[in-house]
CSV table of N, CA and C in Angstrom, one decimal:
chain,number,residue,atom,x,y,z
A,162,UNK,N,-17.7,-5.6,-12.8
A,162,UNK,CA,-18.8,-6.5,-12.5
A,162,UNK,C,-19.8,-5.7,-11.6
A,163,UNK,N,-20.6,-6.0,-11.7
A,163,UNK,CA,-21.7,-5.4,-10.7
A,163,UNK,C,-22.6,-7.1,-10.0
A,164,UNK,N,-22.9,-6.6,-8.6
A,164,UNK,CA,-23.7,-8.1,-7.5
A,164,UNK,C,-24.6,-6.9,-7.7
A,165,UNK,N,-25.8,-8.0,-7.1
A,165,UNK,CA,-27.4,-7.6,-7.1
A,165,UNK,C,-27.0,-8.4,-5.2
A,166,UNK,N,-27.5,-7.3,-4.7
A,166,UNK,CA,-27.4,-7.8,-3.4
A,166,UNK,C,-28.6,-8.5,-2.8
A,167,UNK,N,-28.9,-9.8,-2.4
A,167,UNK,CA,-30.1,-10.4,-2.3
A,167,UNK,C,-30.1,-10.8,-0.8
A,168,UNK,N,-31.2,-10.2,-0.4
A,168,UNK,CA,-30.9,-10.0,1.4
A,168,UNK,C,-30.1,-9.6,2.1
A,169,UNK,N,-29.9,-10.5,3.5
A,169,UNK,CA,-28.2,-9.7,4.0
A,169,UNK,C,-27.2,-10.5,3.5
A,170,UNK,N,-27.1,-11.9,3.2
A,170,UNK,CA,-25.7,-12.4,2.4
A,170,UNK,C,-25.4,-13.2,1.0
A,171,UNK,N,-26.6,-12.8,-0.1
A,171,UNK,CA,-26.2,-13.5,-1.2
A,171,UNK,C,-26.3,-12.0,-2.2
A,172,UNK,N,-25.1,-12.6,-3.4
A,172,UNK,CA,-25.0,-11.7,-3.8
A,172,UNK,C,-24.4,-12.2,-5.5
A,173,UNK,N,-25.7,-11.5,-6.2
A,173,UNK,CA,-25.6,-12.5,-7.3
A,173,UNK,C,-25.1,-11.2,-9.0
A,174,UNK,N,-24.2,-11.9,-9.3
A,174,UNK,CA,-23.7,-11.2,-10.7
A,174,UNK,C,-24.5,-11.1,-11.5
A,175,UNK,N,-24.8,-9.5,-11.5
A,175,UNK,CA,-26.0,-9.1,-12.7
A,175,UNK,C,-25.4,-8.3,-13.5
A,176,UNK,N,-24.3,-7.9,-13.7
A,176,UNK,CA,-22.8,-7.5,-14.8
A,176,UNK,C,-22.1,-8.1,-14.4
A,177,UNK,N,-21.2,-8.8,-15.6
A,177,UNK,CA,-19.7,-9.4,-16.0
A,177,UNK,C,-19.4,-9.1,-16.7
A,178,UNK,N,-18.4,-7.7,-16.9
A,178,UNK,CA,-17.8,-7.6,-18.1
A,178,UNK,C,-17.2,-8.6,-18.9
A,179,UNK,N,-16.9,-8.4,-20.1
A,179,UNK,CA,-15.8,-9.1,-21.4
A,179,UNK,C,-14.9,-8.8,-21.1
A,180,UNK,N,-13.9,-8.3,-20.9
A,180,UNK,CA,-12.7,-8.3,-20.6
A,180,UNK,C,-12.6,-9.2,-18.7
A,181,UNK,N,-13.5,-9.4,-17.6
A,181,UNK,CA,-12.9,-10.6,-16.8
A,181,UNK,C,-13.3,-11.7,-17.7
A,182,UNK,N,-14.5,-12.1,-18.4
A,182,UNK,CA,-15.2,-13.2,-18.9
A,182,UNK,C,-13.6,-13.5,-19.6
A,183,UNK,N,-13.1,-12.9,-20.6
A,183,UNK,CA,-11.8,-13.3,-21.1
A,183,UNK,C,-11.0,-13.7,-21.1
A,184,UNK,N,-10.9,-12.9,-19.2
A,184,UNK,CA,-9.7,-13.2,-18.1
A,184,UNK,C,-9.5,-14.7,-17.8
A,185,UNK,N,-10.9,-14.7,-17.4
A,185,UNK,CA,-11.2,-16.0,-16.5
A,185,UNK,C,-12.0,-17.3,-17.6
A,186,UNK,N,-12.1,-17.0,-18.8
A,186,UNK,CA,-12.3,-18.1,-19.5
A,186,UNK,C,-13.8,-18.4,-19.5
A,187,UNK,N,-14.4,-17.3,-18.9
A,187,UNK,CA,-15.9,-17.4,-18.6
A,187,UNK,C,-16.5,-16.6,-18.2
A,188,UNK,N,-18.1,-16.2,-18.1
A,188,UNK,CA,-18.9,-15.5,-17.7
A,188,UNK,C,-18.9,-16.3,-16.4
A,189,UNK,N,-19.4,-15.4,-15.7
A,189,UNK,CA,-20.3,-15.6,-14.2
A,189,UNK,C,-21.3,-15.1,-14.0
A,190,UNK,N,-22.3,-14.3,-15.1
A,190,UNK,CA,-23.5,-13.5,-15.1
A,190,UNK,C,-24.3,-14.6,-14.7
A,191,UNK,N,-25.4,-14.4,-13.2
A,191,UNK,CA,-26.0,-15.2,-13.2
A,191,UNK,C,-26.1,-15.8,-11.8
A,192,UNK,N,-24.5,-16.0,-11.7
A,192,UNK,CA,-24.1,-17.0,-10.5
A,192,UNK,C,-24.2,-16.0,-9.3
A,193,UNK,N,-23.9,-17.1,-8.2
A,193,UNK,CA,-23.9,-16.4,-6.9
A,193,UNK,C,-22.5,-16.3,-6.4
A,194,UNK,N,-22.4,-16.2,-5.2
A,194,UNK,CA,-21.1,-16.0,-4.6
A,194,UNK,C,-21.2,-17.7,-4.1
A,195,UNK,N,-22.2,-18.7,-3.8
A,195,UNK,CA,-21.9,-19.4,-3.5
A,195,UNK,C,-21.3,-20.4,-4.5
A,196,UNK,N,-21.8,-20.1,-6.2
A,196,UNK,CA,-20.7,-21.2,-7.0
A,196,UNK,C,-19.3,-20.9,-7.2
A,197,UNK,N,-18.7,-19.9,-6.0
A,197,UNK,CA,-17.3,-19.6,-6.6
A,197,UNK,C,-16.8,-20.8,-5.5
A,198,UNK,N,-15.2,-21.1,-5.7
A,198,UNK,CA,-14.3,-21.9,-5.1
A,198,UNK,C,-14.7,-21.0,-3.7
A,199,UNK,N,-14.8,-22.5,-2.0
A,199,UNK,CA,-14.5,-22.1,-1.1
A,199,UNK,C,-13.6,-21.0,-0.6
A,200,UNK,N,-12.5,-21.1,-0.7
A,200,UNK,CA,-11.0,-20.2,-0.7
A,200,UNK,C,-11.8,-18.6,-1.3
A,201,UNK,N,-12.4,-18.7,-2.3
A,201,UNK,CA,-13.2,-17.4,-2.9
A,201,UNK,C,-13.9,-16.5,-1.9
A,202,UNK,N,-14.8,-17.7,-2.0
A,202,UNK,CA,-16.1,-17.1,-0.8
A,202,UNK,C,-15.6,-16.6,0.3
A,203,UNK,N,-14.4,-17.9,0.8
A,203,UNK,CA,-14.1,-17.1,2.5
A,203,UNK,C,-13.9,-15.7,2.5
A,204,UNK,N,-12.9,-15.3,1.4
A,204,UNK,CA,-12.6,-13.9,1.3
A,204,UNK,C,-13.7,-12.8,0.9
A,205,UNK,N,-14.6,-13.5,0.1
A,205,UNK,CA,-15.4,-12.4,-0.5
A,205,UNK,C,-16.6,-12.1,0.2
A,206,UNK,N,-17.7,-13.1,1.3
A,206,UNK,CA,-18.2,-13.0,2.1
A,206,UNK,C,-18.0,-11.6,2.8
A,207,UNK,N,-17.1,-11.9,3.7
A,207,UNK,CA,-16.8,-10.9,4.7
A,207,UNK,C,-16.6,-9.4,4.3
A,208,UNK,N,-15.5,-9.7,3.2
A,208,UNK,CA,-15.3,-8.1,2.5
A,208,UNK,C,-16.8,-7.8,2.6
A,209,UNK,N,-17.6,-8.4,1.6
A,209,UNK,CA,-18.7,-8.0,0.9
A,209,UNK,C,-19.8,-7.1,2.1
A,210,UNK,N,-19.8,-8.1,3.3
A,210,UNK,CA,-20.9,-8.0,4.5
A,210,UNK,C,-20.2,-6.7,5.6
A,211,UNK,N,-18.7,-6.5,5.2
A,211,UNK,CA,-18.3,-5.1,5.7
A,211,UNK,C,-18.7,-3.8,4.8
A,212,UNK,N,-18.7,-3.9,3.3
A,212,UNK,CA,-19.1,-3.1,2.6
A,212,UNK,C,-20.7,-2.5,3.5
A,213,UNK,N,-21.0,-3.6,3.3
A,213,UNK,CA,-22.7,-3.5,3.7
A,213,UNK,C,-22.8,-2.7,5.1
A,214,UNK,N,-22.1,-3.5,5.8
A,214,UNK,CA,-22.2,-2.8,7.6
A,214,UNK,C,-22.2,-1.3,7.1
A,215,UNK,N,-20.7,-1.1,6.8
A,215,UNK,CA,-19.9,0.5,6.9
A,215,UNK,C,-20.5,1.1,6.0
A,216,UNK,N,-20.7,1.0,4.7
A,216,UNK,CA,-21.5,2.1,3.5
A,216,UNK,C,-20.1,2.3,3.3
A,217,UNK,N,-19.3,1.5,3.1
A,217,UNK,CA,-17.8,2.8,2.6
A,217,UNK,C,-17.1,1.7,1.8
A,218,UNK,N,-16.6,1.8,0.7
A,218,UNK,CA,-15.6,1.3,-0.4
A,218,UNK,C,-14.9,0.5,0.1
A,219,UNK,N,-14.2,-0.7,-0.3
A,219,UNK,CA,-13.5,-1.2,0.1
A,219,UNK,C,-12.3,-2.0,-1.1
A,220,UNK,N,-11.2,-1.8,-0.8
A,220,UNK,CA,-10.2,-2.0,-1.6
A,220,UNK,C,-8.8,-2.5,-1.4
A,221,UNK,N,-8.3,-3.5,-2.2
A,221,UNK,CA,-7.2,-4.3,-1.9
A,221,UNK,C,-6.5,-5.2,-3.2
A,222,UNK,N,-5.3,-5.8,-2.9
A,222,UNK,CA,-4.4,-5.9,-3.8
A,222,UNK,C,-4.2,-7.8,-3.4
A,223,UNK,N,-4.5,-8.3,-4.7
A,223,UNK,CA,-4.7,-9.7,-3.8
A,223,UNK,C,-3.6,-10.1,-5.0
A,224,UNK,N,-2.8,-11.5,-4.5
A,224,UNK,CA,-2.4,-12.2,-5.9
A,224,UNK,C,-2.7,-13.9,-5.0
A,225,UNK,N,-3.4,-14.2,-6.2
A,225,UNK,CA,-3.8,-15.7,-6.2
A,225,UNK,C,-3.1,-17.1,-7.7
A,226,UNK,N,-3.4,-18.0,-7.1
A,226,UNK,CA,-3.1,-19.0,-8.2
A,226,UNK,C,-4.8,-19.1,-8.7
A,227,UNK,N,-4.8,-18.6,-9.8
A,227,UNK,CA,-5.8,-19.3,-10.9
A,227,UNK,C,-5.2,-20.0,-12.2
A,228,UNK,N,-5.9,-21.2,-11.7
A,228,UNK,CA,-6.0,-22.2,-12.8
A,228,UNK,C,-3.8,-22.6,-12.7
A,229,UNK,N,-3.4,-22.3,-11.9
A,229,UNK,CA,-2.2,-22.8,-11.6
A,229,UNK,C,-1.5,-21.6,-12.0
A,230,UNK,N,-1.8,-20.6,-12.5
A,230,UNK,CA,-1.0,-19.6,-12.7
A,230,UNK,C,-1.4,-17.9,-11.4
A,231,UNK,N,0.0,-17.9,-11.0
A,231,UNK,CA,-0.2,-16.7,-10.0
A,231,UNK,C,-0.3,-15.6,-10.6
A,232,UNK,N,-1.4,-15.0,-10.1
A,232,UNK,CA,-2.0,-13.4,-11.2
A,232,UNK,C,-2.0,-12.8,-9.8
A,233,UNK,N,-1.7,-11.2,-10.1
A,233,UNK,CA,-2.1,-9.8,-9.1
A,233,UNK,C,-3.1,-9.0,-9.5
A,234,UNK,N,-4.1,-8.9,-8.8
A,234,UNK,CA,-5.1,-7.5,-9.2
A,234,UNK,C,-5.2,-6.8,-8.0
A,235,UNK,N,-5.3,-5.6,-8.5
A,235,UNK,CA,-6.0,-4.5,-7.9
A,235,UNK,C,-7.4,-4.7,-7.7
A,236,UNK,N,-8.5,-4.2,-6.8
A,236,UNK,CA,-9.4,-4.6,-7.2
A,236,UNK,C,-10.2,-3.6,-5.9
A,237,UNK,N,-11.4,-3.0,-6.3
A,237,UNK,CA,-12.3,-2.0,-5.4
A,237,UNK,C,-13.9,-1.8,-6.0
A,238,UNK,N,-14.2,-2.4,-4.6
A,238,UNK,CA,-15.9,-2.6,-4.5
A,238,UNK,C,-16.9,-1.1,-4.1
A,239,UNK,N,-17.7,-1.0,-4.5
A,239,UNK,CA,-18.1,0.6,-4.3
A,239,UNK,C,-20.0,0.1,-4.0
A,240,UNK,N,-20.2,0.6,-2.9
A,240,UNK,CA,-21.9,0.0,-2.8
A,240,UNK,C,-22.2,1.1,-3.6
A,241,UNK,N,-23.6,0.5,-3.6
A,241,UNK,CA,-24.6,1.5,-4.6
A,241,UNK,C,-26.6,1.3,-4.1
A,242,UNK,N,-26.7,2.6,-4.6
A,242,UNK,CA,-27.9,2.0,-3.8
A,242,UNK,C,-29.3,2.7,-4.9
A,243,UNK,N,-30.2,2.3,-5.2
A,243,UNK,CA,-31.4,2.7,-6.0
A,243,UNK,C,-32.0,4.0,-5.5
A,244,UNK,N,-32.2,3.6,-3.8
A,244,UNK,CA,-33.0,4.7,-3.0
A,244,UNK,C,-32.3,5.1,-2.3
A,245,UNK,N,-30.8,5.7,-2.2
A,245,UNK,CA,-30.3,6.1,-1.6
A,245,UNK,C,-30.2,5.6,0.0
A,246,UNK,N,-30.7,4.7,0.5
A,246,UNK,CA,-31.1,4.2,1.6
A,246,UNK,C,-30.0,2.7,1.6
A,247,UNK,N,-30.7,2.0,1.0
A,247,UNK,CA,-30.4,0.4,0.9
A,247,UNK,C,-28.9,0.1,-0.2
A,248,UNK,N,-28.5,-0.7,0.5
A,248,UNK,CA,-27.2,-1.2,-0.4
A,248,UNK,C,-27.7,-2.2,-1.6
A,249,UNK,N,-28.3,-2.1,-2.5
A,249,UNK,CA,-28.9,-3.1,-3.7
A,249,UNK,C,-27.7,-3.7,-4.6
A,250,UNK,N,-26.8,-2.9,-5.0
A,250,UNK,CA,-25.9,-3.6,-5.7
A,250,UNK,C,-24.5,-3.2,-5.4
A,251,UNK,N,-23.5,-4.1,-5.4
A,251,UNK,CA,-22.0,-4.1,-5.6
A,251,UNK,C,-21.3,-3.7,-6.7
A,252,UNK,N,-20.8,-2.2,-7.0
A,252,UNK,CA,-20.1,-1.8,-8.0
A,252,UNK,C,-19.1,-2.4,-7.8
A,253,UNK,N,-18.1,-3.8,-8.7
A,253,UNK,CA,-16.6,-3.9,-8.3
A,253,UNK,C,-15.7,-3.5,-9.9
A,254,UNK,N,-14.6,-3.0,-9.5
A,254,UNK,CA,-13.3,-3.2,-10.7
A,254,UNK,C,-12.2,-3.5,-9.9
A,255,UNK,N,-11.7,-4.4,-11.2
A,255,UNK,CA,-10.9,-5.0,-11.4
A,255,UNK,C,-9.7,-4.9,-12.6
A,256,UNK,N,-8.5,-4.8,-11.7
A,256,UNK,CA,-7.6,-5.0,-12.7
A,256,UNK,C,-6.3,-5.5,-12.6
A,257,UNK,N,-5.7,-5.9,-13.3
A,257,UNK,CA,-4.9,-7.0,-13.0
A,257,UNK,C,-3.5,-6.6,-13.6
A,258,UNK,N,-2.5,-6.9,-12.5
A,258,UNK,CA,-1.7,-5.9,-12.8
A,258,UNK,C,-0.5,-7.2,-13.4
A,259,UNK,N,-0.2,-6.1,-14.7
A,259,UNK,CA,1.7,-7.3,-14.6
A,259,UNK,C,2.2,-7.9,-14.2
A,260,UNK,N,2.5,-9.1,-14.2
A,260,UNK,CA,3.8,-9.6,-13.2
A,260,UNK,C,4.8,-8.7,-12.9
A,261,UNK,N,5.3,-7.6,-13.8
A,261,UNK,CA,6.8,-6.8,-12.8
A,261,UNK,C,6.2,-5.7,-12.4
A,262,UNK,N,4.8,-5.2,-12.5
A,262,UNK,CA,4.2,-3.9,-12.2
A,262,UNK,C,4.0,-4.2,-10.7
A,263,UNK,N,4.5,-3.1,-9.6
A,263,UNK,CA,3.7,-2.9,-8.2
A,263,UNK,C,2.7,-2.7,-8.1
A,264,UNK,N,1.9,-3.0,-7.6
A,264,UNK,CA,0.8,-2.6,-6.9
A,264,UNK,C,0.5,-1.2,-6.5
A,265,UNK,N,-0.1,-0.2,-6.3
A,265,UNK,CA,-0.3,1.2,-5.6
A,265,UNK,C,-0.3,1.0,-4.5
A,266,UNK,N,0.9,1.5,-4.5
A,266,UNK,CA,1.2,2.4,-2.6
A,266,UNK,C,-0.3,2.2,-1.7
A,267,UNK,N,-1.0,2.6,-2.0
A,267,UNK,CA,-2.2,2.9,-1.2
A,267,UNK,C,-3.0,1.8,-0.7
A,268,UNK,N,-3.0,0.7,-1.8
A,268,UNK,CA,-3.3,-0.4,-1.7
A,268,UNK,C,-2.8,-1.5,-1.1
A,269,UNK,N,-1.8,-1.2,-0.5
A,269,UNK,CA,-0.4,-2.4,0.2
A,269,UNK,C,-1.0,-2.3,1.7
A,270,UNK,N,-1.3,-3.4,2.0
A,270,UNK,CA,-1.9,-3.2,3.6
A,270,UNK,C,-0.7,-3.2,4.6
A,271,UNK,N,0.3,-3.4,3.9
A,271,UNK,CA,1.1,-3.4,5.5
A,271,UNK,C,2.3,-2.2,5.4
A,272,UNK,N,2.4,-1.8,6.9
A,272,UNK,CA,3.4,-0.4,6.6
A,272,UNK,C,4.5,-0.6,5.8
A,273,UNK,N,5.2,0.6,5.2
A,273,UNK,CA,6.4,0.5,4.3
A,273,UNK,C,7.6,-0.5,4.5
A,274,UNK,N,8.1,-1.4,3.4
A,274,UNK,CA,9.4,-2.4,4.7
A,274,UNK,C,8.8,-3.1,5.3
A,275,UNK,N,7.5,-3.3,5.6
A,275,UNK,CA,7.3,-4.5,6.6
A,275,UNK,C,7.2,-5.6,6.0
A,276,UNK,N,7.1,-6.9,5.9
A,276,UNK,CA,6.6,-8.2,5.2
A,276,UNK,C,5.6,-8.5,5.7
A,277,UNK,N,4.5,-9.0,4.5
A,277,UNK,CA,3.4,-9.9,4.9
A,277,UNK,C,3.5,-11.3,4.6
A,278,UNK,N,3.7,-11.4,3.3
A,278,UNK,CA,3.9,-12.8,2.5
A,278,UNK,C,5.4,-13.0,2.1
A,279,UNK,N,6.5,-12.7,3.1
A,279,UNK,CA,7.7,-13.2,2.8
A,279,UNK,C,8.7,-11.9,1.4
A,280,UNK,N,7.7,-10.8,1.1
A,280,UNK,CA,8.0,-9.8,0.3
A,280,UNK,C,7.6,-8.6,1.0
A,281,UNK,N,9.1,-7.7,0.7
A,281,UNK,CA,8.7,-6.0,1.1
A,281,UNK,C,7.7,-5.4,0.4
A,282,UNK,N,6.9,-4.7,1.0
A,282,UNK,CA,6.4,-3.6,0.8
A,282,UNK,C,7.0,-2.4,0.2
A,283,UNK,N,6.6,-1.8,-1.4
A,283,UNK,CA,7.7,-0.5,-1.5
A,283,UNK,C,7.2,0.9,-0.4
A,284,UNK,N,8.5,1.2,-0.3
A,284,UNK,CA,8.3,2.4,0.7
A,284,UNK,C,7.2,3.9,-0.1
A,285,UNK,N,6.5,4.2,0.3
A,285,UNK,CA,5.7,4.7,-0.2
A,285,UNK,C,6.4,6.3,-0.4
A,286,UNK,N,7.4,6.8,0.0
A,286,UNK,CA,8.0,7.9,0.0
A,286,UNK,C,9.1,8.0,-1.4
A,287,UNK,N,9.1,6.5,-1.8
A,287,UNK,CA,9.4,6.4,-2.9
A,287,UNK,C,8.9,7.2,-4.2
A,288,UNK,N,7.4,6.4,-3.7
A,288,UNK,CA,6.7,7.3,-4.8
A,288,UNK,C,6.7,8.7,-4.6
A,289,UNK,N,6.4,9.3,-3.2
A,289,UNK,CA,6.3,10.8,-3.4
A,289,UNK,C,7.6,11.1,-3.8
A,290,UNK,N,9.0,10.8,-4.0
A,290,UNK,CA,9.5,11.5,-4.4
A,290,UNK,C,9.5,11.5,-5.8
A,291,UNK,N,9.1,10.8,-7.0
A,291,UNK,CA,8.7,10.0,-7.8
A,291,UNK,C,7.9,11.4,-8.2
A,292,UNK,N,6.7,11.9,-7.8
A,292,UNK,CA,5.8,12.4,-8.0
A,292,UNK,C,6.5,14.4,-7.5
A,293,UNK,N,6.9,14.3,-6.4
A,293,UNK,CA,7.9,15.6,-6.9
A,293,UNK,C,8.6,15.9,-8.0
A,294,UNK,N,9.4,14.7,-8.6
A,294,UNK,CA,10.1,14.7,-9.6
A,294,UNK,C,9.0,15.2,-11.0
A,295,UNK,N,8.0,14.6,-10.9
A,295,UNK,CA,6.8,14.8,-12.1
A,295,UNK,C,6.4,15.8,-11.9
A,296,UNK,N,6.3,16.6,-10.8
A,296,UNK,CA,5.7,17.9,-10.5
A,296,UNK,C,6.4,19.1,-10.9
A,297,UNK,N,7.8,19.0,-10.2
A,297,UNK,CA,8.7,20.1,-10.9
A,297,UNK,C,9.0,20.1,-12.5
A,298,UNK,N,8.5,18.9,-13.2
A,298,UNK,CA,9.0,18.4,-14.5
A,298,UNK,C,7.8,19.5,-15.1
A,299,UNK,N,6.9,19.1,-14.6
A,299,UNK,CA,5.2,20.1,-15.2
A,299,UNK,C,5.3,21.2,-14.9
A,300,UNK,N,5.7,21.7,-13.8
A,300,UNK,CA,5.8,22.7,-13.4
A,300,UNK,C,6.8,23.8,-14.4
A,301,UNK,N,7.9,23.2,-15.0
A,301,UNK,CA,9.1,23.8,-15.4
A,301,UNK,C,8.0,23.9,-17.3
A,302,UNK,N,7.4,23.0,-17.6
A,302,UNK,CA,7.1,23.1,-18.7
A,302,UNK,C,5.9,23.9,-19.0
A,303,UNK,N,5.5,24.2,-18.1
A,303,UNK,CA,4.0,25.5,-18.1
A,303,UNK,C,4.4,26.4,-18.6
A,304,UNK,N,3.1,26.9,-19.8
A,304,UNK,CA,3.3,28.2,-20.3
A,304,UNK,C,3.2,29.4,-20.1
A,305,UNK,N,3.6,30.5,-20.7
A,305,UNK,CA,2.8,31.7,-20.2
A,305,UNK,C,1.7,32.3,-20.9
A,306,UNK,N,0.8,31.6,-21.7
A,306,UNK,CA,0.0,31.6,-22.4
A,306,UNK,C,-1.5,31.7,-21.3
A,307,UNK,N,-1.3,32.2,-20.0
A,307,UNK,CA,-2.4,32.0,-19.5
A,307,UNK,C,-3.5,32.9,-19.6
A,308,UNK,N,-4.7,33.0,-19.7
A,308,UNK,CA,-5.6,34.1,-19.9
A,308,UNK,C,-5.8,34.9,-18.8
A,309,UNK,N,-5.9,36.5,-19.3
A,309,UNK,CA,-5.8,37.4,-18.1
A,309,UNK,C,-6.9,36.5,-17.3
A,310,UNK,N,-7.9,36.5,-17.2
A,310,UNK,CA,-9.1,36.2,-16.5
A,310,UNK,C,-8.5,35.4,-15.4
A,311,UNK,N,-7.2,34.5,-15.3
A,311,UNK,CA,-7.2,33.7,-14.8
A,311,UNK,C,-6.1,34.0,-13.7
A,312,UNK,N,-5.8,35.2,-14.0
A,312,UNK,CA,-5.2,36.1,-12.7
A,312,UNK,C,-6.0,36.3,-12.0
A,313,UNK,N,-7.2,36.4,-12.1
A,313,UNK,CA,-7.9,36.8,-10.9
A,313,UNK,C,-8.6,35.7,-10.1
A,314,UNK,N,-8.2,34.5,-9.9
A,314,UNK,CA,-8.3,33.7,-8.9
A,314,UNK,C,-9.4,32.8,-9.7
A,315,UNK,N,-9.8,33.1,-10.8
A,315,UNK,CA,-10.9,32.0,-11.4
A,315,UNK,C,-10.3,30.8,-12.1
A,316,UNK,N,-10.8,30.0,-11.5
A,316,UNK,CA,-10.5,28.6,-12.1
A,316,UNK,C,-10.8,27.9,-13.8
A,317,UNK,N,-9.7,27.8,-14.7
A,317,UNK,CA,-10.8,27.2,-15.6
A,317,UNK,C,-10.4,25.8,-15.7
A,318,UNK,N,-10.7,24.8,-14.4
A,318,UNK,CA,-10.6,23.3,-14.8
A,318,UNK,C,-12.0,23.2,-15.1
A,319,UNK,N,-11.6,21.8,-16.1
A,319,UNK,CA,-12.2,21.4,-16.3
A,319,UNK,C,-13.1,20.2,-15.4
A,320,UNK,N,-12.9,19.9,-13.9
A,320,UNK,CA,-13.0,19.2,-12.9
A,320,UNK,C,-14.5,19.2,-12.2
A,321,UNK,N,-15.1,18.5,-12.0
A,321,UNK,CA,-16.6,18.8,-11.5
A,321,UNK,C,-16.6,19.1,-10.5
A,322,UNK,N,-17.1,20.1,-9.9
A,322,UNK,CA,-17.1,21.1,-8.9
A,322,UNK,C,-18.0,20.3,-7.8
A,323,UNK,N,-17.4,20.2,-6.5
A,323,UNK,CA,-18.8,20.0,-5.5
A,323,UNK,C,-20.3,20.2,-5.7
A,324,UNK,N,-21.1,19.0,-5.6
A,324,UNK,CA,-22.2,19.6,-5.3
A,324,UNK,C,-22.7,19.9,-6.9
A,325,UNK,N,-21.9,20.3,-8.0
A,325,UNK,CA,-22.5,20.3,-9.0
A,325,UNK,C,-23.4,19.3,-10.1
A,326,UNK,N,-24.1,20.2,-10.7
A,326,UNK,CA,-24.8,18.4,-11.6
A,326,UNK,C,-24.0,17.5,-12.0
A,327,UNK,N,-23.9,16.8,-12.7
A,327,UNK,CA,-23.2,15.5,-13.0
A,327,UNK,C,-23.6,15.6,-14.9
């Protein structure tokens, strides 16, 4: 979804994807922050008016009852701006995770093992070792098919380089 940011605190949906509209049984193109449920707003205000202060992303792992059923998403707001100056619109995604899928490590606000809502936190070293496991796995399966060229310290990703065009 994408807000049209309208002064310093209204903030009105000028994209709604099909896949939330689907989610949620409806579009919201149109509306503001103030036709969402109170409980909504409280949370999405503030996030929204910190984005704005800081200029910096903001991202978190919520699970709520909608419509009586408890859902989890991931979910990360990204400002945007026309003139590079002004915050004009709220880049957000959203996604919504499984019932048996964790949430990303990164996303868990409280340290590893601690409880917030009566449930542990997974320990995050879990994953790194998770991700060593995946590394030596790739690592063991590389070829030797590499091109001379690429002995000599040149890179051929495919990865957008700093600073390069887009």
């Amino acid at each position: 979804m994408i807000f049209e940011v309208i002064g310093d605190d209204d903030f009105v949906y000028s994209y709604y994807g099909q896949s939330l509209a689907a989610a949620f049984g409806h579009s919201r193109l149109g509306a503001t922050l103030d036709d969402l449920p109170e409980e909504q707003r409280a949370i999405l205000r503030p996030e929204y008016a910190s984005l704005l202060r800081e200029r910096l992303p903001v991202a978190r792992v919520y699970t709520a009852d909608f419509s009586g059923v408890m859902r989890t998403w991931e979910r990360l707001a990204l400002p945007m701006s026309s003139d590079g100056e002004t915050i004009d619109k709220i880049l957000v995604a959203a996604y919504e995770l499984p019932p048996d899928e964790p949430p990303c490590a990164a996303l868990i606000p409280a340290a590893a093992g601690e409880e917030t809502d009566g449930t542990a936190t997974p320990d995050p070293e879990a994953f790194a070792d998770e991700d060593a496991e995946t590394d030596a796995i790739a690592d063991a399966e590389t070829d030797d098919d590499t091109p001379d060229d690429a002995e000599d310290g040149e890179s051929f990703s495919t990865e957008q380089k700093p600073g390069a065009p887009a």
